[in-house]
């Protein structure tokens, strides 16, 4: 179920990301934009709004631009998202090891998927950057692996739950990607390094340990500690 | 891909049988081999709360993308992309292994069902030892092997050591290793620090597990040694 175009594992994995409507820090909703948002919501219900003329789209959040793409196939909204994300997706993919041309092709591909699958994006459940990460990840995996990478369907809960569930709390707590962004800034340089290596170097923990000249146990406990810090911060702030 | 882990240094996992965070991170970043990823995704089906951690990793990934230094694009990149928008997703891959619960046992997680060609009971089961059967699902180029283990209640699995990591997800039934009981949804991780590994299947129901081994297991018993060359685990 790796193929995001067909089966949308990224969507499946997003279902446990309940969150409030996010506000993009660089493009806060103005009063005017809020009223436009109202219009957009109506649009979704079928009142019909013409594509973007007379709208100052630059005032909208990324998530709201997605709403416009979904509801009125607004190419101008797409262009704004393209301007922001395509160069950053390319950068992300180059860090993952793709060469320039391949990274640009895949960044294009991610953006096309964003357009074609806009109806599957749910701003209540995921921030756009998180959704884009999933699309890019799945495309990258498809390129690298012969076999499909198994993904989780959030609805797949087996009746046979283990007896011991002490560490598992019900998924009720809202997780806000903006908080994650803030929480990441509170990590120590050491903690951030192991997280980044996990993302970008395709390194096993042993390889990270070797790369950093650290014992394996230290690397693993550093990742766990970073994780705890993030979870705690996100929990505190939400 | 995963190498030896001295799990004796990190016991919290053993108390709950849930996956350590660094493995969740590797799963959500796409960093695991497919064999391990199948096991992790299956494990996740038993533990809805793990989803929140996976989502946290994806939020981190999203933040990394959002804060990445923008790289220059070719001049015609946007126009080419715009031209592709309304192709209607012609390149959508067909989903040849569409998940079906039909005839699939209740204890089979989706991630596992997706890679099986039929119910667990109908897999190509082979003799592994008294009371034990195994069905090999596939082997990675790296040697990591995904397989199913089935053992009758009361079976004592032959004592064995590990050269690498053995990760076991209990799907049905239960077993004990020393004082620790492993039940459906729990993971057991055993590596070369765990010598003389000898799980005992609980009396009663058969026990079915999904297993990944990244190196051949060394069985101690005569029967084990006898069959070792043939089983390819």
XYZ file of C-alpha atoms in Angstrom:
471
model
C 0.000 0.000 0.000
C 2.887 2.268 -0.643
C 1.564 3.806 -3.763
C 0.103 7.003 -2.567
C -1.691 7.683 -5.799
C -3.745 4.540 -5.705
C -4.378 3.638 -2.135
C -3.360 6.629 -0.197
C -1.502 5.157 2.707
C -0.437 8.653 3.637
C -4.044 9.466 4.162
C -4.531 6.294 6.112
C -1.702 7.228 8.380
C -3.030 10.685 8.916
C -6.248 9.768 10.573
C -4.850 10.018 14.032
C -3.760 13.532 13.624
C -6.733 15.386 14.959
C -6.014 19.046 15.263
C -7.506 22.442 15.137
C -7.483 24.452 11.999
C -3.913 25.519 11.823
C -2.692 29.006 11.285
C 0.343 29.454 9.174
C 2.731 31.705 11.055
C 3.899 33.526 7.973
C 0.392 34.062 6.642
C -2.001 34.640 9.491
C -5.652 34.796 8.750
C -6.776 38.346 8.552
C -10.353 39.339 9.184
C -10.837 39.602 5.462
C -9.273 36.223 4.904
C -11.519 34.783 7.561
C -14.522 35.974 5.708
C -13.089 34.443 2.591
C -12.706 31.251 4.518
C -16.393 31.378 5.249
C -16.964 31.721 1.553
C -14.729 28.763 0.929
C -16.653 26.639 3.339
C -19.824 27.549 1.546
C -18.143 26.686 -1.680
C -17.514 23.210 -0.412
C -21.176 22.870 0.155
C -21.824 23.766 -3.408
C -22.720 27.452 -3.458
C -20.088 27.935 -6.110
C -17.321 30.477 -6.162
C -15.429 31.473 -9.226
C -11.745 30.745 -9.297
C -9.414 33.117 -7.700
C -10.054 36.475 -9.324
C -10.460 39.272 -6.811
C -9.107 37.134 -4.035
C -5.877 38.013 -2.327
C -4.730 34.453 -2.015
C -1.427 35.426 -0.474
C -3.293 36.088 2.749
C -4.553 32.535 3.010
C -2.931 29.730 4.961
C -1.493 26.807 3.070
C -4.346 24.695 4.318
C -6.884 27.208 3.013
C -5.181 27.238 -0.352
C -5.691 23.486 -0.417
C -9.378 24.041 0.225
C -9.506 26.298 -2.823
C -7.698 23.735 -4.915
C -10.151 21.089 -3.847
C -13.297 23.148 -4.193
C -12.687 25.312 -7.254
C -9.521 23.784 -8.775
C -7.788 27.099 -8.264
C -4.524 27.087 -10.228
C -3.400 30.340 -8.700
C -3.652 28.785 -5.265
C -1.645 25.863 -6.604
C 1.037 28.194 -7.908
C 1.414 29.768 -4.483
C 1.846 26.378 -2.874
C 4.233 25.366 -5.633
C 6.358 28.453 -5.068
C 6.692 27.650 -1.396
C 6.943 23.887 -1.352
C 8.482 22.688 -4.620
C 11.939 24.202 -3.933
C 11.819 22.859 -0.376
C 10.671 19.381 -1.386
C 13.549 19.337 -3.858
C 15.931 20.329 -1.094
C 14.508 17.605 1.181
C 14.917 14.967 -1.531
C 18.476 15.998 -2.258
C 19.238 15.576 1.427
C 17.755 12.102 1.120
C 20.306 11.371 -1.581
C 18.626 12.086 -4.924
C 20.610 13.995 -7.505
C 19.397 17.385 -8.702
C 17.409 16.251 -11.721
C 15.752 13.322 -9.952
C 14.889 15.463 -6.960
C 13.240 18.075 -9.164
C 11.248 15.450 -11.057
C 10.003 13.945 -7.840
C 9.182 17.360 -6.363
C 7.032 17.988 -9.457
C 5.439 14.607 -8.999
C 4.630 15.368 -5.366
C 3.001 18.651 -6.368
C 0.933 16.953 -9.082
C -0.251 14.419 -6.509
C -1.159 17.275 -4.201
C -3.377 18.679 -6.945
C -4.913 15.408 -8.020
C -5.558 14.141 -4.506
C -6.552 17.444 -2.940
C -9.928 15.993 -1.961
C -8.159 13.589 0.380
C -6.413 16.290 2.356
C -8.133 17.088 5.627
C -6.880 20.178 7.407
C -8.615 19.018 10.546
C -6.335 16.034 10.698
C -3.011 17.072 9.265
C -0.957 20.090 8.508
C -0.172 20.463 4.829
C 3.576 20.098 5.358
C 2.966 16.796 7.171
C 0.809 15.566 4.320
C 3.452 16.594 1.802
C 6.099 14.782 3.840
C 4.037 11.597 3.550
C 3.573 11.951 -0.204
C 7.286 12.582 -0.697
C 8.261 9.743 1.614
C 6.051 7.252 -0.187
C 7.309 8.288 -3.601
C 10.877 8.062 -2.378
C 10.262 4.583 -0.952
C 8.606 3.460 -4.196
C 11.704 4.552 -6.049
C 14.095 2.803 -3.687
C 12.393 -0.444 -2.827
C 11.393 -3.407 -4.882
C 8.599 -4.356 -2.531
C 5.774 -2.211 -1.374
C 6.436 -0.666 1.985
C 3.622 -1.704 4.277
C 1.660 1.135 5.698
C -0.772 1.365 8.486
C -4.450 1.761 8.005
C -5.537 3.785 10.988
C -8.832 1.928 11.034
C -7.183 -1.423 11.334
C -7.570 -2.269 14.989
C -7.534 -5.887 15.914
C -10.010 -7.168 18.385
C -7.301 -8.967 20.298
C -5.636 -6.239 22.240
C -2.745 -7.205 24.452
C -3.436 -7.419 28.122
C -0.605 -5.088 29.013
C -1.274 -1.588 27.770
C 0.226 0.557 30.444
C 2.283 2.687 28.133
C -0.470 3.120 25.622
C -2.811 5.954 26.231
C -5.901 6.404 24.138
C -5.429 8.578 21.128
C -7.406 11.543 22.273
C -4.785 14.134 22.765
C -4.570 16.584 19.929
C -1.234 16.790 18.248
C -0.445 20.056 16.644
C 2.255 20.239 14.031
C 2.928 23.879 14.871
C 3.708 22.780 18.392
C 5.990 20.124 17.023
C 7.817 22.834 15.137
C 8.282 24.837 18.352
C 9.214 21.742 20.333
C 11.919 20.838 17.823
C 13.624 24.123 18.643
C 13.952 23.070 22.257
C 15.959 19.961 21.473
C 19.645 19.960 22.302
C 22.029 19.993 19.340
C 22.917 16.370 20.112
C 19.306 15.286 20.125
C 18.547 17.119 16.922
C 21.528 15.555 15.221
C 20.364 11.985 15.847
C 16.854 12.843 14.680
C 18.171 14.414 11.477
C 20.489 11.507 10.801
C 17.550 9.140 11.202
C 15.630 11.113 8.593
C 18.270 11.910 6.073
C 21.066 9.409 6.127
C 19.181 6.142 5.858
C 21.500 5.011 8.586
C 20.902 2.177 10.964
C 21.395 3.076 14.588
C 24.712 1.269 14.478
C 25.813 3.386 11.523
C 24.747 6.554 13.292
C 26.739 5.421 16.318
C 29.768 4.865 14.120
C 29.256 8.160 12.299
C 29.152 10.047 15.591
C 31.771 7.871 17.329
C 29.291 7.048 20.051
C 28.251 3.793 21.666
C 25.102 2.304 20.121
C 23.250 2.494 23.428
C 23.925 6.238 23.583
C 22.450 6.796 20.137
C 19.316 4.865 20.982
C 18.823 6.561 24.314
C 19.402 9.947 22.653
C 16.667 9.234 20.105
C 14.337 8.084 22.865
C 15.120 11.132 24.965
C 14.534 13.483 22.031
C 11.247 11.732 21.447
C 10.245 12.122 25.071
C 11.118 15.815 25.019
C 9.008 16.355 21.908
C 6.052 14.422 23.227
C 6.201 16.262 26.528
C 6.440 19.683 24.884
C 3.627 18.965 22.478
C 1.530 17.666 25.354
C 2.266 20.728 27.501
C 1.400 23.218 24.854
C -1.684 21.709 23.395
C 19.622 -3.012 8.180
C 19.063 -3.264 11.903
C 21.985 -4.562 13.764
C 22.546 -6.056 17.115
C 20.785 -4.343 19.924
C 21.672 -5.032 23.477
C 18.153 -4.922 24.724
C 19.201 -5.853 28.200
C 20.246 -2.244 28.608
C 16.768 -1.044 27.762
C 14.130 -2.953 29.571
C 11.011 -0.822 29.322
C 10.128 -2.477 26.044
C 10.054 -5.891 27.673
C 7.506 -4.847 30.221
C 4.972 -3.948 27.575
C 6.155 -5.649 24.427
C 5.689 -2.459 22.445
C 8.184 -1.203 19.943
C 10.949 1.176 21.088
C 10.661 4.735 19.770
C 13.752 4.620 17.580
C 12.151 1.777 15.602
C 8.926 3.732 15.207
C 10.948 6.594 13.898
C 12.726 4.394 11.379
C 9.412 2.972 10.266
C 7.750 6.353 9.800
C 10.732 7.818 7.961
C 10.686 4.863 5.564
C 14.031 3.680 6.841
C 13.238 0.032 7.540
C 13.549 -2.908 5.224
C 10.178 -4.098 3.997
C 10.407 -7.224 6.164
C 10.818 -5.193 9.335
C 8.302 -2.610 8.178
C 5.675 -5.327 7.672
C 6.207 -6.513 11.204
C 6.135 -2.989 12.644
C 2.986 -2.041 10.714
C 1.351 -5.262 11.928
C 2.368 -4.474 15.496
C 0.838 -1.038 15.144
C -2.553 -2.571 14.371
C -2.640 -3.936 17.916
C -1.670 -0.582 19.451
C -3.671 2.414 18.247
C -1.720 4.689 20.568
C 1.451 4.082 18.585
C -0.185 6.031 15.775
C 0.298 9.218 17.708
C 4.031 8.641 17.824
C 4.087 7.868 14.106
C 2.201 11.097 13.475
C 4.741 12.953 15.576
C 7.529 11.648 13.353
C 5.602 12.752 10.264
C 5.060 16.200 11.755
C 8.808 16.416 12.293
C 9.326 15.446 8.650
C 6.835 18.076 7.571
C 8.631 20.664 9.639
C 11.969 19.687 8.084
C 10.474 20.174 4.614
C 8.823 23.444 5.524
C 12.086 24.802 6.910
C 14.396 23.360 4.266
C 16.532 25.841 2.343
C 14.753 26.278 -0.974
C 16.662 24.897 -3.950
C 16.499 26.539 -7.343
C 14.180 24.966 -9.892
C 14.495 24.872 -13.650
C 12.870 27.836 -15.340
C 10.161 25.698 -16.898
C 9.500 23.592 -13.796
C 6.249 25.280 -12.867
C 4.884 25.357 -16.410
C 5.704 21.686 -16.881
C 4.004 20.855 -13.598
C 0.921 22.861 -14.519
C 0.735 20.966 -17.793
C 0.664 17.694 -15.864
C -2.088 18.664 -13.455
C -5.023 17.500 -15.472
C -3.566 14.304 -16.789
C -6.088 12.680 -14.539
C -3.576 10.574 -12.698
C -3.040 8.296 -15.659
C 0.055 6.878 -14.023
C -1.837 5.623 -11.014
C -0.414 2.233 -10.281
C -2.962 -0.493 -10.076
C -3.398 -1.958 -6.657
C -2.811 -5.574 -7.479
C -2.698 -6.832 -3.921
C -5.788 -5.053 -2.711
C -6.394 -5.940 0.843
C -9.156 -8.364 1.406
C -10.388 -9.730 4.663
C -12.250 -12.418 2.854
C -11.331 -15.772 4.376
C -8.586 -14.077 6.340
C -8.350 -14.979 10.001
C -9.387 -12.312 12.500
C -5.931 -12.078 14.035
C -4.229 -11.059 10.793
C -3.329 -7.353 10.653
C -3.829 -5.535 7.389
C -0.119 -5.069 6.718
C 0.330 -8.837 6.907
C -2.855 -9.649 5.001
C -1.540 -7.438 2.191
C 1.461 -9.685 1.673
C -0.282 -13.027 2.062
C -1.804 -14.809 -0.896
C -4.428 -16.450 1.287
C -5.381 -17.217 4.872
C -2.635 -18.050 7.329
C -3.956 -21.604 7.613
C -3.373 -22.130 3.878
C 0.238 -20.988 3.818
C 2.897 -23.417 2.725
C 3.680 -24.787 6.173
C 6.807 -26.846 6.628
C 8.096 -28.947 9.451
C 10.413 -27.118 11.837
C 10.520 -29.503 14.763
C 8.092 -31.404 16.970
C 4.874 -29.397 17.203
C 6.296 -26.574 15.088
C 5.733 -25.408 11.543
C 7.050 -22.441 9.625
C 6.073 -20.636 6.449
C 8.685 -18.436 4.825
C 7.159 -15.295 3.319
C 10.197 -13.717 1.745
C 13.813 -12.850 2.140
C 15.393 -9.452 1.578
C 18.586 -9.143 -0.421
C 20.226 -8.260 2.859
C 19.259 -11.651 4.243
C 16.480 -10.473 6.532
C 13.726 -13.054 6.393
C 10.045 -12.639 7.154
C 8.294 -15.810 8.194
C 5.403 -17.218 10.147
C 5.805 -19.616 13.025
C 3.073 -21.929 14.233
C 3.439 -24.040 17.351
C 1.065 -26.273 19.224
C 0.164 -25.435 22.808
C 2.738 -26.819 25.229
C 5.549 -26.951 22.668
C 9.016 -26.193 23.929
C 10.840 -24.365 21.186
C 14.374 -25.785 20.893
C 16.978 -23.749 22.718
C 18.708 -21.445 20.307
C 21.072 -18.488 20.085
C 20.969 -15.603 17.626
C 23.698 -14.230 15.437
C 21.618 -11.186 14.686
C 18.265 -9.868 15.734
C 15.122 -11.946 15.977
C 11.938 -9.918 16.227
C 8.733 -11.771 16.957
C 5.180 -10.448 16.928
C 2.640 -12.688 18.613
C -0.520 -12.894 16.507
C -2.398 -15.635 18.298
C -1.893 -17.720 21.416
C 0.906 -16.958 23.834
C 4.266 -18.147 25.097
C 6.649 -17.558 27.930
C 10.353 -16.862 27.997
C 11.550 -17.264 31.564
C 9.038 -15.208 33.577
C 7.844 -13.024 30.740
C 4.611 -13.918 28.986
C 4.106 -12.736 25.434
C 0.538 -12.321 24.219
C -1.105 -11.188 20.969
C 0.193 -7.810 19.840
C 3.362 -7.984 21.900
C 6.795 -7.934 20.365
C 9.737 -9.892 21.551
C 13.192 -8.834 20.453
C 16.083 -11.195 20.979
C 19.627 -10.633 19.802
C 23.006 -12.258 20.241
C 23.061 -11.066 23.829
C 20.150 -13.397 24.488
C 21.691 -16.865 24.717
C 19.777 -20.076 25.211
C 16.516 -18.570 24.046
C 13.850 -21.189 24.721
C 10.253 -19.997 24.533
C 7.600 -22.343 25.861
C 4.203 -22.155 24.182
C 1.346 -21.898 26.657
C -0.877 -24.934 26.962
C -4.072 -24.877 24.977
C -4.419 -22.792 21.834
C -1.799 -22.932 19.120
C 0.530 -19.960 18.914
C 1.107 -18.115 15.651
C 3.820 -15.493 15.315
C 5.205 -13.221 12.618
C 8.991 -13.251 12.780
C 11.883 -11.372 11.201
C 15.365 -12.792 11.552
C 18.370 -11.041 10.088
C 20.779 -13.954 10.397
C 20.474 -17.717 10.710
C 19.354 -18.999 14.067
C 21.590 -21.471 15.822
C 19.569 -24.312 17.235
C 21.123 -26.367 19.982
C 19.167 -29.570 19.822
C 20.199 -32.474 17.650
C 16.945 -32.243 15.745
C 17.507 -28.546 15.292
C 21.007 -29.046 13.932
C 19.774 -31.776 11.691
C 17.142 -29.600 10.081
C 19.001 -26.302 10.135
C 20.595 -26.736 6.695
C 17.245 -27.272 5.067
C 15.037 -24.624 6.540
C 16.966 -21.588 5.424
C 15.985 -19.507 8.393
